[in-house]
mmCIF file with all atom_site columns, C-alpha atoms in Angstrom:
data_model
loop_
_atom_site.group_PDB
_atom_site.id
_atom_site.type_symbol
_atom_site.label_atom_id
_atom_site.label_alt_id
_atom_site.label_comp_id
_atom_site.label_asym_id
_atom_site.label_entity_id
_atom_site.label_seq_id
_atom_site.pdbx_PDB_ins_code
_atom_site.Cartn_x
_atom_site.Cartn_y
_atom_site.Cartn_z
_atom_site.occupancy
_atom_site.B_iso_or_equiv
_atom_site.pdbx_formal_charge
_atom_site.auth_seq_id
_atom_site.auth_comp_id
_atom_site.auth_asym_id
_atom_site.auth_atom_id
_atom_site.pdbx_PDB_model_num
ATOM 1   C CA . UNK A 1 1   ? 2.771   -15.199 29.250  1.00 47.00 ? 1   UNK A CA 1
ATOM 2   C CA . UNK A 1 2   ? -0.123  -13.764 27.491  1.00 49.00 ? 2   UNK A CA 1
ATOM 3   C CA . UNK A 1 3   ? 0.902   -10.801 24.810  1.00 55.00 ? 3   UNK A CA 1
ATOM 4   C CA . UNK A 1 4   ? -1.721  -7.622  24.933  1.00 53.00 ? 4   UNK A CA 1
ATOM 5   C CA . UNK A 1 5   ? -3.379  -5.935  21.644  1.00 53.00 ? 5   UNK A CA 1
ATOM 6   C CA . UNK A 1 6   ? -1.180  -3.248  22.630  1.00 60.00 ? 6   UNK A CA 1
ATOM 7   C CA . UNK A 1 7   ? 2.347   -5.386  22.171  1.00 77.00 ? 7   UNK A CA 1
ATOM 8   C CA . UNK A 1 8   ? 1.402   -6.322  18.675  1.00 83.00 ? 8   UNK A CA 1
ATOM 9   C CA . UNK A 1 9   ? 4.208   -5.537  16.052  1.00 90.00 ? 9   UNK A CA 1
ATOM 10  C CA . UNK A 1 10  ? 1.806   -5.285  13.137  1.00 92.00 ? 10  UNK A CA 1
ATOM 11  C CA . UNK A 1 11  ? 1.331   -1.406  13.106  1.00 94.00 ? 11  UNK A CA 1
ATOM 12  C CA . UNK A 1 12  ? 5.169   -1.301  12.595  1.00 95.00 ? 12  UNK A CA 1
ATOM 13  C CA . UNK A 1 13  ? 4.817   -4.434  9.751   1.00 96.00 ? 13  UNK A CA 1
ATOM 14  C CA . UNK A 1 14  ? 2.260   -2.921  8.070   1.00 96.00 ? 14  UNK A CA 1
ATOM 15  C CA . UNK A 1 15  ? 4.354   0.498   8.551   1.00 97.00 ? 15  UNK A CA 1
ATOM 16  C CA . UNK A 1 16  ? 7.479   -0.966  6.773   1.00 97.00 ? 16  UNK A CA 1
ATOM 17  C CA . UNK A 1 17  ? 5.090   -2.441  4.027   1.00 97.00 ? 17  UNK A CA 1
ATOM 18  C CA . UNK A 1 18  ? 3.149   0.664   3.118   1.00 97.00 ? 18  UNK A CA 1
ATOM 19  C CA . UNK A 1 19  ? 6.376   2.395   2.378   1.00 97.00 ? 19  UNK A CA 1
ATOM 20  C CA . UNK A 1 20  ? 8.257   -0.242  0.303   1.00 96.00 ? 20  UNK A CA 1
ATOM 21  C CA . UNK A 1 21  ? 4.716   0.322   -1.696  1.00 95.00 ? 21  UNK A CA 1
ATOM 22  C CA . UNK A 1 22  ? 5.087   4.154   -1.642  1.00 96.00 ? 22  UNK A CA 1
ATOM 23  C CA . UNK A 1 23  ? 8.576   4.095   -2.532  1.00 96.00 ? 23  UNK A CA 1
ATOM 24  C CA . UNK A 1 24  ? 8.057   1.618   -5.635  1.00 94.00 ? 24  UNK A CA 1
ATOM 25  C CA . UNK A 1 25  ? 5.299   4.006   -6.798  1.00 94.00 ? 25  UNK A CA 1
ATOM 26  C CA . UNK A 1 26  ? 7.692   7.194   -6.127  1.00 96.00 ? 26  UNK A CA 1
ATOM 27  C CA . UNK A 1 27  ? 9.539   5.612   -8.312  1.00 96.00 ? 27  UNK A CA 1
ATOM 28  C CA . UNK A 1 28  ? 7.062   4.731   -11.226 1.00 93.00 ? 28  UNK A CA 1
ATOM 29  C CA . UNK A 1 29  ? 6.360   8.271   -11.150 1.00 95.00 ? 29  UNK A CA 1
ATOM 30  C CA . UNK A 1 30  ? 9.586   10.114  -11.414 1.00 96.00 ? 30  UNK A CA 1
ATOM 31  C CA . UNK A 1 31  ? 10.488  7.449   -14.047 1.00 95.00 ? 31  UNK A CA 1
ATOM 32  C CA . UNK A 1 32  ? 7.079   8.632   -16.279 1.00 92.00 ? 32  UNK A CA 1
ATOM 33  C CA . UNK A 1 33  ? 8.352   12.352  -16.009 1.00 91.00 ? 33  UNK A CA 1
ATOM 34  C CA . UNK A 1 34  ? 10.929  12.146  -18.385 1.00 93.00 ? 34  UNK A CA 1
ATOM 35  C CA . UNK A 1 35  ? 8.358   11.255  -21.377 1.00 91.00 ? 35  UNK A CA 1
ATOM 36  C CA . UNK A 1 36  ? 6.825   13.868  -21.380 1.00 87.00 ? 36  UNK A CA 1
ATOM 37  C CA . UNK A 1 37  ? 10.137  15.587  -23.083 1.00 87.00 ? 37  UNK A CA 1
ATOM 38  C CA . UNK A 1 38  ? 10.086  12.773  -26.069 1.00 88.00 ? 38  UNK A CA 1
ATOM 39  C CA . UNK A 1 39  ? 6.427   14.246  -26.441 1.00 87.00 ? 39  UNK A CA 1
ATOM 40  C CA . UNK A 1 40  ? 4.043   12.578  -24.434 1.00 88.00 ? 40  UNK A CA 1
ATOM 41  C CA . UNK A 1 41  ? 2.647   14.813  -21.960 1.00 90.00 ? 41  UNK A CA 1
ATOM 42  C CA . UNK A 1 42  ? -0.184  13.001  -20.947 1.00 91.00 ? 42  UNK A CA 1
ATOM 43  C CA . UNK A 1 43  ? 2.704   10.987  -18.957 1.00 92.00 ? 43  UNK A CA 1
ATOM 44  C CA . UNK A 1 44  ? 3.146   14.235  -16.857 1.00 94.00 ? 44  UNK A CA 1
ATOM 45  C CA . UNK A 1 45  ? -0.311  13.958  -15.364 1.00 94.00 ? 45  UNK A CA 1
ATOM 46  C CA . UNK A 1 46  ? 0.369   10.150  -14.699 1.00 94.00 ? 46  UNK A CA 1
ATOM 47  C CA . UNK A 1 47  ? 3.506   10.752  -13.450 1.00 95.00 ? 47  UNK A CA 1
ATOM 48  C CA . UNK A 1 48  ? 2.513   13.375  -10.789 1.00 96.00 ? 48  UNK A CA 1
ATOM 49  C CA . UNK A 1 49  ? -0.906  11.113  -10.265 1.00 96.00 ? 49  UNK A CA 1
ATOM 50  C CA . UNK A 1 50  ? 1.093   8.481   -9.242  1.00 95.00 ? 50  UNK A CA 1
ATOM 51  C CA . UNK A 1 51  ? 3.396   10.704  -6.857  1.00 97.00 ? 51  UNK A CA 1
ATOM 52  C CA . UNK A 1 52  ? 0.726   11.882  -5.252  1.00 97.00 ? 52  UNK A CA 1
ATOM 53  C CA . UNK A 1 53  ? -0.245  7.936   -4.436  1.00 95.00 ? 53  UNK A CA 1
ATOM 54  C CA . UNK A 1 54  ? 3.212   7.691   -2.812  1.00 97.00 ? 54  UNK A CA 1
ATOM 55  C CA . UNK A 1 55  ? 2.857   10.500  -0.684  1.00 97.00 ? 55  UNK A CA 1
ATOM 56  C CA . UNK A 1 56  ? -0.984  9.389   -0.345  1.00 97.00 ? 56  UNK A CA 1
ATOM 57  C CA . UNK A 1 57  ? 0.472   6.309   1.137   1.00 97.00 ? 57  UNK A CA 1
ATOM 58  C CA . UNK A 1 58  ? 3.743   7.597   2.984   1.00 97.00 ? 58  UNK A CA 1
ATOM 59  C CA . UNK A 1 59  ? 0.719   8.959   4.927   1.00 98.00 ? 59  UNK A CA 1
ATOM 60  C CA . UNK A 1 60  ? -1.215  6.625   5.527   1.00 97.00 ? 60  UNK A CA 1
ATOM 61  C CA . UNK A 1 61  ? 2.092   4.618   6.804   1.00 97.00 ? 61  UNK A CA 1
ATOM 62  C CA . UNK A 1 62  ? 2.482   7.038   9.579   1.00 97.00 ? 62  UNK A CA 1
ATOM 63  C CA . UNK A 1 63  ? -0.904  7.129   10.586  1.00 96.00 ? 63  UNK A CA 1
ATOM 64  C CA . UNK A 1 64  ? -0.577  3.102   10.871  1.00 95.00 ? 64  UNK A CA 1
ATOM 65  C CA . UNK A 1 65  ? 2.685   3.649   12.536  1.00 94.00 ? 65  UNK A CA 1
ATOM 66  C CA . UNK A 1 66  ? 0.650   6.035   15.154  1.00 95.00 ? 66  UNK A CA 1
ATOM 67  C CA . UNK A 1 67  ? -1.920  3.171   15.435  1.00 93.00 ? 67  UNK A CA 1
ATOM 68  C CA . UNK A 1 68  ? -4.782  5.607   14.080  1.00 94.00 ? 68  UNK A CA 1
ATOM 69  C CA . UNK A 1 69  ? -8.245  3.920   13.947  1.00 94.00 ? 69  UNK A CA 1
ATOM 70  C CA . UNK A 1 70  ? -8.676  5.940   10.295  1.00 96.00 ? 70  UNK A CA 1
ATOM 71  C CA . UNK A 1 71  ? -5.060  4.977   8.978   1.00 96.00 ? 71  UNK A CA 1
ATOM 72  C CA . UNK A 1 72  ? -6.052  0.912   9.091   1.00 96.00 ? 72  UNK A CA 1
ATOM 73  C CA . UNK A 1 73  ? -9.455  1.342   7.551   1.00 96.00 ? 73  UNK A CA 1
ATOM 74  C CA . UNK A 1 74  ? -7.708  3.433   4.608   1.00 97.00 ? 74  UNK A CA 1
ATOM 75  C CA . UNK A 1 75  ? -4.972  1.114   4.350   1.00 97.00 ? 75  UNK A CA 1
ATOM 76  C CA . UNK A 1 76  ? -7.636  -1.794  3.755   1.00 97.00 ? 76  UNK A CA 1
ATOM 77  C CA . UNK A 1 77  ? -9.604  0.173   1.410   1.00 97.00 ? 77  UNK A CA 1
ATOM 78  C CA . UNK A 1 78  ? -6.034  1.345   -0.524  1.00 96.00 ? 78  UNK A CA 1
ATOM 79  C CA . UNK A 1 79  ? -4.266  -2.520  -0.248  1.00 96.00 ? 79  UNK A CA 1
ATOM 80  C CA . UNK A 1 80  ? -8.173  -3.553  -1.737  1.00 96.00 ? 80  UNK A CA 1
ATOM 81  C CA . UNK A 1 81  ? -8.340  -1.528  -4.434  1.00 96.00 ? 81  UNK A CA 1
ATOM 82  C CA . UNK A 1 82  ? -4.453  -2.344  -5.654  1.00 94.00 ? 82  UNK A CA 1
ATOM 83  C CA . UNK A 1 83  ? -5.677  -5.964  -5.472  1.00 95.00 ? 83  UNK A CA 1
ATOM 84  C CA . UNK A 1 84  ? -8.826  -5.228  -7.835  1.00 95.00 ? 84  UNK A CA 1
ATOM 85  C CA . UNK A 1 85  ? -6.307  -3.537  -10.000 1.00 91.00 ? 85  UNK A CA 1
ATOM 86  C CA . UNK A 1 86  ? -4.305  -6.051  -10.244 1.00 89.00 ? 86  UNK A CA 1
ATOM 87  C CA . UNK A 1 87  ? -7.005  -8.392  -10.922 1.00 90.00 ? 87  UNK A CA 1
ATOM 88  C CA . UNK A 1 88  ? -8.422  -6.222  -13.618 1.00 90.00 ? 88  UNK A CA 1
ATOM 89  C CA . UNK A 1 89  ? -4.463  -6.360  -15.318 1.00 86.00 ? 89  UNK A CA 1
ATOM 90  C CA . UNK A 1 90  ? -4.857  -10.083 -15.105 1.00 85.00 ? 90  UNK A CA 1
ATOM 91  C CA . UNK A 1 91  ? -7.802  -10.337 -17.029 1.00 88.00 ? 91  UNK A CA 1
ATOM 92  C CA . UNK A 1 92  ? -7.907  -7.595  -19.260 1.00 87.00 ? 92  UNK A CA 1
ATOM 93  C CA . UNK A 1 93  ? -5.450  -7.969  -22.351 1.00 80.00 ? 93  UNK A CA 1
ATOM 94  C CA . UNK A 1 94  ? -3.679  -4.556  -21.568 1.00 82.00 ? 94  UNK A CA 1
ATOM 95  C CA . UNK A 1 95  ? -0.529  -6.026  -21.937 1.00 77.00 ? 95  UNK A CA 1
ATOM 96  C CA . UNK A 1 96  ? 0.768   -5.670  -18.207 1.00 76.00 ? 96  UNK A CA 1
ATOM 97  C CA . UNK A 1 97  ? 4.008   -7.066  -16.705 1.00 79.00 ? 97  UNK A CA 1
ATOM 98  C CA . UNK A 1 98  ? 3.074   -10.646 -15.650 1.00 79.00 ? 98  UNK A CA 1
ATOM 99  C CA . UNK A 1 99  ? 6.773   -11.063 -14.524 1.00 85.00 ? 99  UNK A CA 1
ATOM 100 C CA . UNK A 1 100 ? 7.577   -12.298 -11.103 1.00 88.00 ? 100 UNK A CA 1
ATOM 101 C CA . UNK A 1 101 ? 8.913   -9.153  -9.231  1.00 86.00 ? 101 UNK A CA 1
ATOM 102 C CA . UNK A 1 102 ? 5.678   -7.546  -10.549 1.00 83.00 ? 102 UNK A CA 1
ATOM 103 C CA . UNK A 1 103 ? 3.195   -9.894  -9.320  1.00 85.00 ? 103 UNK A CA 1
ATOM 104 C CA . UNK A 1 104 ? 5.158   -10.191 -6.104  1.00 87.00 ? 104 UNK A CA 1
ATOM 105 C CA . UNK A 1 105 ? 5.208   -6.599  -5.444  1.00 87.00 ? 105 UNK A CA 1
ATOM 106 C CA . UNK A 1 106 ? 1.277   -6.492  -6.960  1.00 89.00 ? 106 UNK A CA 1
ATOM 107 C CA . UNK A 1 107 ? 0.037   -9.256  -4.904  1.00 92.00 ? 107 UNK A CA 1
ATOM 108 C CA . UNK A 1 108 ? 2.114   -10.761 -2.254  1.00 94.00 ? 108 UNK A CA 1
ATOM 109 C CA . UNK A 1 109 ? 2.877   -6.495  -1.030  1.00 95.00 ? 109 UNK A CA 1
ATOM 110 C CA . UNK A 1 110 ? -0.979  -5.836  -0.772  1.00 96.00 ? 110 UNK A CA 1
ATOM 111 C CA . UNK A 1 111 ? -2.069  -9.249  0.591   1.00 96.00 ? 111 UNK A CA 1
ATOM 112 C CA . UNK A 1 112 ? 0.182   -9.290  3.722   1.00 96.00 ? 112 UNK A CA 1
ATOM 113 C CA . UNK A 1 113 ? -0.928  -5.806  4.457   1.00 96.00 ? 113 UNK A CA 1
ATOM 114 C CA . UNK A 1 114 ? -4.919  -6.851  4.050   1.00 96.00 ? 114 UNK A CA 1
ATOM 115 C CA . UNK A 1 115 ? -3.562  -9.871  6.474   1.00 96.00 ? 115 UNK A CA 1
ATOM 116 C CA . UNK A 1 116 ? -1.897  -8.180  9.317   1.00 95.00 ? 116 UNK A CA 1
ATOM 117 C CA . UNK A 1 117 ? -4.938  -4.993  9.166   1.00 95.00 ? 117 UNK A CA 1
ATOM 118 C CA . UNK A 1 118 ? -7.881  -7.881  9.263   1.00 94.00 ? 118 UNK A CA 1
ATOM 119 C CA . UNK A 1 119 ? -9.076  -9.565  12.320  1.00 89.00 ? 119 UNK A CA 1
ATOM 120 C CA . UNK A 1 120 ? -10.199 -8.664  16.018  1.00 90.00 ? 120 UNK A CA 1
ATOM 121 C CA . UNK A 1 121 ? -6.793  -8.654  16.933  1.00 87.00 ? 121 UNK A CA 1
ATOM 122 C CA . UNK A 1 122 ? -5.696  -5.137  14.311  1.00 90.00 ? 122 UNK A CA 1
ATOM 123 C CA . UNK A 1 123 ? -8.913  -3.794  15.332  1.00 90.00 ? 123 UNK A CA 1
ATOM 124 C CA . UNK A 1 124 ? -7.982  -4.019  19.011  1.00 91.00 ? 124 UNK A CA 1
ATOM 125 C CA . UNK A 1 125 ? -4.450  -2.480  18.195  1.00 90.00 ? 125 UNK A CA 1
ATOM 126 C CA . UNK A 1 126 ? -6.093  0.430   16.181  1.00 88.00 ? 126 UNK A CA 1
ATOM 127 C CA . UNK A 1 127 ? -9.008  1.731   18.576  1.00 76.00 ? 127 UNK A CA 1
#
């Protein structure tokens, strides 16, 4: 039996993935709050910046989740950029977390949502 663009799972897989990304970077950012009371309050910008990411991409989860034709080219774009990111923390001696958990969450998060959103077959699912 032949499956249909419209009985793809990989609006819901690419759901699921955008908010394990948007919760890790909830995370990041209520952990950066509390800083800013040993005296760093530049951390307070950072930390709401990156909140606002998490929401940015809660959102962008739901609109994938709705199958939105704007939601999968913003996810590309967003899962794009976190790759260049990461590529720039590779090369540049900022000393970044080269551990495993972070380059699994940095690289193998991104990547499989790049995968599932590229091809005829996501473009079929999110006209």
């Amino acid at each position: 039996m032949e499956r249909t663009s419209a009985e793809t799972s990989r609006p819901e897989m690419v759901f699921v993935l955008l908010l394990i990304q948007s919760i890790f970077w909830m995370v990041a950012g209520i952990s950066a709050l509390p800083f800013a009371l040993g005296g760093e309050l530049h951390m307070i910008g950072l930390g709401l910046a990156t909140l606002l990411f998490a929401l940015f991409a809660c959102l962008v989860a739901i609109g994938a989740l709705w199958r939105r034709r704007w939601a999968r080219r913003t996810a590309l774009g967003l899962e794009v950029a976190c790759l260049a990111g990461l590529a720039l923390q590779l090369l540049l001696p900022i000393g970044a977390n080269h551990a495993p958990v972070a380059l699994l969450t940095n690289i193998v998060v991104p990547a499989a949502v790049v995968w599932l959103l590229w091809g005829r077959t996501a473009r079929a699912v999110f006209s």
